[in-house]
Amino acid sequence: MSISNPTLQLVGIVKTFPGVRALDDVNFDVQPGEVHALLGENGAGKSTLMKVLAGMYQPDGGKIVIDGSPVVMRTPLEAKQSGVILIHQELSLAEEMTVAENVFLGELPKKRFGLVDWKTLHQRVYVILNKLNCDFEPTTPVDSLSIAKKQMVEIARALTHDAKVVIFDEPTASLTDQEKVVLFDVIRDLQADGVGIVYISHRMEEIFHLSNRISVLRDGTYRGTLMTAETNEDEVTQLMIGRSLSYERLHEHVETGDVALSVENLSCGKLYQDVSFEVRTGEVVGFYGLVGAGRTEIAETLFGLRKPTSGQIHLQGKAVDINSPVEAIQFGLSLVPENRKEQGLVLAMSCRDNMTLPQIDALTTGPFVSGTEELKIYNTYHDQLEIKTPSWRQPVQNLSGGNQQKIVIGKWLGMHPKVLIVDEPTRGIDVGSKSEIHNLLRKLAKSGYAVVVISSEMPEVLHVSDRIVAMYNGRVMREFTSDEVTEDNLIQAISGLSDNNLKVA
Amino acid sequence: MSDIAAQKKPNVALNWIIRNPIWVFVAIIFIFFSFASEYFFDAQNMKNLLVQTSTIGLIALGMTLVMINGNIDLSVGATLALAASLAVSIMGWPMFDSWGNWQMLPAVAAGLLSGIVLGAVNGFIVWKTGVDAFIVTLGAMLGVRGLVFVYTEEQSFYAANFAYSDFGSSSIGPVPTLALLFILCAVAAHILLSRTVHGRNTYAVGGNREAAVNAGIRVGPNMVINFMIVGFFAALAGITLSTQMGASTPNLGRDYELWTITAVVLGGTKLTGGAGNIIGTFGGVLAIGILRNGMNLMQVPAFYVLVILGVILIAVLYLDKQLNRKGEEELRL
């Protein structure tokens, strides 16, 4: 394609958060009528960049240029008025209102006295919906629509404005194959109208199918732009992860001990069915699958947060019934949850207090909590896990993601669990701390814990696990030993089918 | 800007002030009224002030716990009225006539127990139904006030035993007994909140309920105990208030929930839970007490006092937000 003047240009964008440089000198541009894919691992800075583009974050450095003139977008509304529209991964619709109201939310056409001009509203929305080939009415309530149709409502919203750039953030994450075809048609129509498209996705085949150019971010830095027609998946992947595809595996053949946890035919309604596996002391068992495959739900069941509909859980050979986290902890189970800020930490509390939270009952002298006992525990794990913080008094919200995660892990080590379940151990953590956490998990297994790691990142699972359980749609598809697993057979197992079913015309 | 580079770590005292700006405010208005009114800085007035603040103060201690917990209790005013009515009327029951001064014992016990029971009921409903504490205690506020009118048949009661009202005006040494009681309760509440497992769990539950559940904290019982504590303190406040008057009326304690929440919020406790402390609440209670007392001495008409208090509430919280935002940034450096 010809290189014309870019609609949108980002030059040297910098954005920092406490402890993290989320974006460092990032360059990016979009031509009118092109699909520019943005790729990067989790935590590479894609979402931050998009939020800067959509006016939700202010960059600390660099400039944004639209149609040749620099702009400052302080709010999402200003971004919208500049012609930049973000289609969120998590849709942001007012569920209780109608399609038409959502499409023109905040900008409803008015009659005299500020009354809503329903007739004009419905006509205009009707035209847009027709253009998108939608089969629902402007008056349909949004909460009765499927996710794919809700996404269309979001796109319709973009079309009410003179959209110059439309950003799609993981748009196909929860769509069926047919729905994807419809979405891709819409994207092509937008492209034909001269709109620049930014397409963020993990799915390589979609990117090669749709895009004109591919830009790659890694650890918040810009790694380069490739013409889609002149590159291949390997080259892109290398750029993305900064190394070749052969992962160094951390595990040596370990002496595994007794079965610490065994699960037989465990089911929980529609969430997962007939799940069986074993974890021995001294080993790391990885659970890999797409989001929604039921992995987190299994962990929640083991931790007493969900009630299984059938099946058996054995801990050290004994059948147990786990009804609450309190009981799970007593049985020697612990869970490092997937969202550490929402589920794992009391952010305003100090490092020490978070660390001792599950066990302060035991750290008392008389009726009072003993600060010295607490500090003893804190220091033990602070040193063992190499947590970096100026003082134990620091509220955990001031720590970086990696150190926060170590606090959560330390919290459980203090309880001397037998089974440690870690859900997404390195989500939102920078690369340096990632490998620290990985080494830590290996070390813990070696020192006699049975470790379960749930992860959506393949390199991570391959990296730390002795065995890998592959899940798809609530079922265990296959269990691999580290010798038999390859990326190919693992991907096949977690996509449920053997071929990649995205050969769209 | 060179002063940015020259900025040093704030020292401990400054940090404390940033976290408890209300005490600066208390100091300012204290000095202001000392100069503005010749009657303000006077031993007798100071005693009055402490006794006046003790009623709201006692409730505020319990309210602090409930609000740090992420809940709220709007029924404290009604609970206060019920406890006061029970205590004053039971004292006069003929069956206790022969008990002498001991007739106050079952009366006070019944009053306190009613507060604890009402708190437990509030707590259990919040725990078991999952309905927001605001709604549950709003219902309780209406319902309990209704019960007070049913029980009293819209009558005021007068204390049968004069020792009861003597207690309200008594002093231990130079300090009024009620003021001393409030201070002792404040110390106890402070220790409970800052030093015990229950206190720590109270912060954890309010700070992040899901994380608290995941850490194996029994969230429900923790909340019920805090509701029982605020119920107890509301009842205690009802009894101390009725000893001051030697009587109880069914309308006792109207709007007290609002005054209490105002004091607690002024003291830096967050409505969203997880943050706050008794030292701040004590400052908040004093601030309201000094303002009301001082403006009263300066003969500011009562309605203007309300207007001024409303403005000050919003202004102080705005200031607190600004200060704490700055404080956070400094910590991050």
Short mmCIF file of N, CA and C in Angstrom, two decimals, chain A residues 18 303 305 325-326 329-330 337 341-346 348-349 352-353 356-358 360-361 364 367-369 374 394-395 397-398 411-412, chain B residues 9 19 191-192 194-218 274-275 328 331-332:
data_model
loop_
_atom_site.label_atom_id
_atom_site.label_comp_id
_atom_site.label_asym_id
_atom_site.label_seq_id
_atom_site.Cartn_x
_atom_site.Cartn_y
_atom_site.Cartn_z
N PRO A 18 3.82 4.37 39.30
CA PRO A 18 4.76 4.13 40.40
C PRO A 18 5.44 2.77 40.24
N PHE A 303 -10.54 -24.23 46.86
CA PHE A 303 -10.34 -23.31 47.97
C PHE A 303 -11.65 -23.04 48.73
N LEU A 305 -14.52 -21.83 47.63
CA LEU A 305 -15.32 -20.67 47.23
C LEU A 305 -16.49 -21.08 46.34
N PRO A 325 -13.13 -20.97 52.52
CA PRO A 325 -11.68 -20.75 52.56
C PRO A 325 -11.10 -21.08 53.93
N VAL A 326 -11.87 -20.81 55.00
CA VAL A 326 -11.38 -21.12 56.34
C VAL A 326 -11.01 -22.61 56.42
N ILE A 329 -7.96 -23.55 54.21
CA ILE A 329 -6.69 -23.18 54.84
C ILE A 329 -6.33 -24.20 55.91
N GLN A 330 -7.34 -24.63 56.66
CA GLN A 330 -7.06 -25.64 57.69
C GLN A 330 -6.57 -26.95 57.07
N PRO A 337 -4.71 -15.70 44.24
CA PRO A 337 -5.77 -15.50 43.25
C PRO A 337 -5.29 -14.76 42.02
N LYS A 341 -4.92 -7.48 43.20
CA LYS A 341 -5.41 -6.25 43.82
C LYS A 341 -6.84 -6.41 44.32
N GLU A 342 -7.66 -7.11 43.55
CA GLU A 342 -9.05 -7.25 43.95
C GLU A 342 -9.25 -8.36 44.97
N GLN A 343 -8.48 -9.44 44.82
CA GLN A 343 -8.79 -10.62 45.63
C GLN A 343 -7.70 -10.99 46.63
N GLY A 344 -6.50 -10.44 46.46
CA GLY A 344 -5.41 -10.93 47.28
C GLY A 344 -4.92 -9.97 48.34
N LEU A 345 -5.06 -8.67 48.10
CA LEU A 345 -4.41 -7.71 48.99
C LEU A 345 -5.40 -6.69 49.52
N VAL A 346 -5.14 -6.23 50.74
CA VAL A 346 -5.83 -5.05 51.24
C VAL A 346 -4.88 -3.89 50.95
N ALA A 348 -4.61 -0.69 51.13
CA ALA A 348 -4.23 0.41 52.02
C ALA A 348 -3.42 -0.08 53.23
N MET A 349 -3.38 -1.38 53.42
CA MET A 349 -2.66 -1.93 54.58
C MET A 349 -1.17 -2.04 54.29
N ARG A 352 3.58 -5.57 56.04
CA ARG A 352 3.60 -6.55 57.13
C ARG A 352 2.19 -7.06 57.42
N ASP A 353 1.24 -6.14 57.52
CA ASP A 353 -0.12 -6.53 57.90
C ASP A 353 -0.76 -7.43 56.84
N THR A 356 0.70 -11.02 57.21
CA THR A 356 0.29 -11.83 58.36
C THR A 356 -1.22 -12.01 58.45
N LEU A 357 -1.94 -11.47 57.47
CA LEU A 357 -3.40 -11.46 57.54
C LEU A 357 -4.03 -12.81 57.87
N PRO A 358 -3.66 -13.92 57.21
CA PRO A 358 -4.35 -15.17 57.50
C PRO A 358 -3.98 -15.77 58.86
N ILE A 360 -2.95 -13.90 61.88
CA ILE A 360 -2.77 -13.07 63.07
C ILE A 360 -3.44 -13.67 64.30
N ASP A 361 -4.43 -14.53 64.09
CA ASP A 361 -5.04 -15.22 65.23
C ASP A 361 -3.96 -15.86 66.10
N THR A 364 -0.57 -13.63 68.75
CA THR A 364 -1.00 -12.73 69.81
C THR A 364 -0.26 -13.02 71.10
N PRO A 367 -4.50 -10.61 74.71
CA PRO A 367 -5.53 -10.25 73.73
C PRO A 367 -4.98 -9.47 72.55
N PHE A 368 -3.69 -9.10 72.58
CA PHE A 368 -3.18 -8.17 71.58
C PHE A 368 -2.35 -8.84 70.50
N VAL A 369 -2.42 -8.27 69.31
CA VAL A 369 -1.55 -8.71 68.24
C VAL A 369 -0.12 -8.31 68.60
N GLU A 374 4.81 -10.48 64.44
CA GLU A 374 4.44 -10.19 63.05
C GLU A 374 5.68 -9.84 62.23
N GLN A 394 5.18 0.44 54.50
CA GLN A 394 4.68 0.88 53.20
C GLN A 394 3.35 0.21 52.86
N PRO A 395 2.31 1.00 52.52
CA PRO A 395 1.08 0.35 52.05
C PRO A 395 1.37 -0.42 50.77
N GLN A 397 -0.13 -0.79 48.17
CA GLN A 397 -0.50 -0.15 46.90
C GLN A 397 0.67 0.61 46.28
N ASN A 398 1.70 0.91 47.08
CA ASN A 398 2.85 1.63 46.53
C ASN A 398 3.89 0.69 45.93
N LYS A 411 2.43 -14.40 52.18
CA LYS A 411 1.29 -14.53 53.09
C LYS A 411 0.93 -16.00 53.28
N TRP A 412 0.97 -16.75 52.18
CA TRP A 412 0.58 -18.16 52.27
C TRP A 412 1.71 -19.04 52.78
N LYS B 9 12.09 14.24 52.64
CA LYS B 9 11.06 13.37 53.19
C LYS B 9 10.36 14.09 54.35
N ARG B 19 -2.05 13.04 58.00
CA ARG B 19 -3.02 11.96 58.15
C ARG B 19 -4.18 12.35 59.06
N ILE B 191 -7.55 0.80 71.54
CA ILE B 191 -6.75 -0.42 71.70
C ILE B 191 -7.38 -1.57 70.93
N LEU B 192 -8.69 -1.68 71.03
CA LEU B 192 -9.40 -2.75 70.31
C LEU B 192 -9.11 -2.67 68.81
N SER B 194 -6.63 -0.95 67.21
CA SER B 194 -5.26 -0.91 66.72
C SER B 194 -4.42 -2.10 67.17
N ARG B 195 -4.85 -2.77 68.23
CA ARG B 195 -3.96 -3.78 68.78
C ARG B 195 -4.49 -5.21 68.69
N THR B 196 -5.79 -5.39 68.51
CA THR B 196 -6.32 -6.76 68.58
C THR B 196 -6.55 -7.35 67.20
N VAL B 197 -6.71 -8.66 67.19
CA VAL B 197 -7.00 -9.39 65.95
C VAL B 197 -8.31 -8.89 65.36
N HIS B 198 -9.29 -8.68 66.25
CA HIS B 198 -10.58 -8.21 65.76
C HIS B 198 -10.42 -6.86 65.01
N GLY B 199 -9.61 -5.99 65.60
CA GLY B 199 -9.41 -4.68 64.98
C GLY B 199 -8.75 -4.81 63.62
N ARG B 200 -7.71 -5.63 63.55
CA ARG B 200 -7.01 -5.83 62.29
C ARG B 200 -7.96 -6.37 61.23
N ASN B 201 -8.77 -7.36 61.64
CA ASN B 201 -9.71 -7.94 60.69
C ASN B 201 -10.75 -6.92 60.25
N THR B 202 -11.10 -6.00 61.16
CA THR B 202 -12.06 -4.95 60.80
C THR B 202 -11.53 -4.11 59.63
N TYR B 203 -10.27 -3.73 59.70
CA TYR B 203 -9.65 -2.99 58.59
C TYR B 203 -9.63 -3.84 57.32
N ALA B 204 -9.25 -5.09 57.47
CA ALA B 204 -9.10 -5.96 56.29
C ALA B 204 -10.44 -6.14 55.58
N VAL B 205 -11.50 -6.37 56.37
CA VAL B 205 -12.82 -6.60 55.77
C VAL B 205 -13.29 -5.35 55.03
N GLY B 206 -13.05 -4.17 55.65
CA GLY B 206 -13.47 -2.93 55.00
C GLY B 206 -12.58 -2.56 53.83
N GLY B 207 -11.29 -2.90 53.93
CA GLY B 207 -10.34 -2.53 52.88
C GLY B 207 -10.52 -3.34 51.63
N ASN B 208 -10.71 -4.63 51.78
CA ASN B 208 -10.94 -5.50 50.62
C ASN B 208 -11.60 -6.77 51.10
N ARG B 209 -12.92 -6.78 50.95
CA ARG B 209 -13.70 -7.87 51.51
C ARG B 209 -13.33 -9.21 50.88
N GLU B 210 -13.11 -9.20 49.58
CA GLU B 210 -12.79 -10.44 48.89
C GLU B 210 -11.45 -10.99 49.37
N ALA B 211 -10.48 -10.10 49.51
CA ALA B 211 -9.17 -10.54 50.00
C ALA B 211 -9.29 -11.06 51.42
N ALA B 212 -10.17 -10.45 52.22
CA ALA B 212 -10.36 -10.92 53.59
C ALA B 212 -10.95 -12.32 53.60
N VAL B 213 -11.94 -12.56 52.74
CA VAL B 213 -12.52 -13.91 52.63
C VAL B 213 -11.43 -14.89 52.23
N ASN B 214 -10.64 -14.50 51.23
CA ASN B 214 -9.59 -15.39 50.74
C ASN B 214 -8.51 -15.65 51.77
N ALA B 215 -8.36 -14.73 52.73
CA ALA B 215 -7.36 -14.94 53.77
C ALA B 215 -7.93 -15.75 54.93
N GLY B 216 -9.16 -16.23 54.77
CA GLY B 216 -9.74 -17.08 55.81
C GLY B 216 -10.33 -16.30 56.98
N ILE B 217 -10.58 -15.02 56.79
CA ILE B 217 -11.22 -14.24 57.86
C ILE B 217 -12.72 -14.49 57.79
N ARG B 218 -13.32 -14.69 58.96
CA ARG B 218 -14.77 -14.89 58.99
C ARG B 218 -15.42 -13.51 58.95
N GLY B 274 -12.14 0.62 55.36
CA GLY B 274 -10.72 0.28 55.28
C GLY B 274 -9.77 1.29 55.88
N ALA B 275 -10.22 2.52 56.11
CA ALA B 275 -9.32 3.54 56.64
C ALA B 275 -10.01 4.36 57.72
N GLU B 328 0.25 11.11 49.29
CA GLU B 328 0.50 9.89 48.51
C GLU B 328 1.64 10.09 47.51
N LEU B 331 4.95 9.97 49.16
CA LEU B 331 5.37 8.62 49.54
C LEU B 331 5.95 7.87 48.36
N ARG B 332 5.46 8.20 47.19
CA ARG B 332 5.87 7.42 46.02
C ARG B 332 7.25 7.81 45.53
#
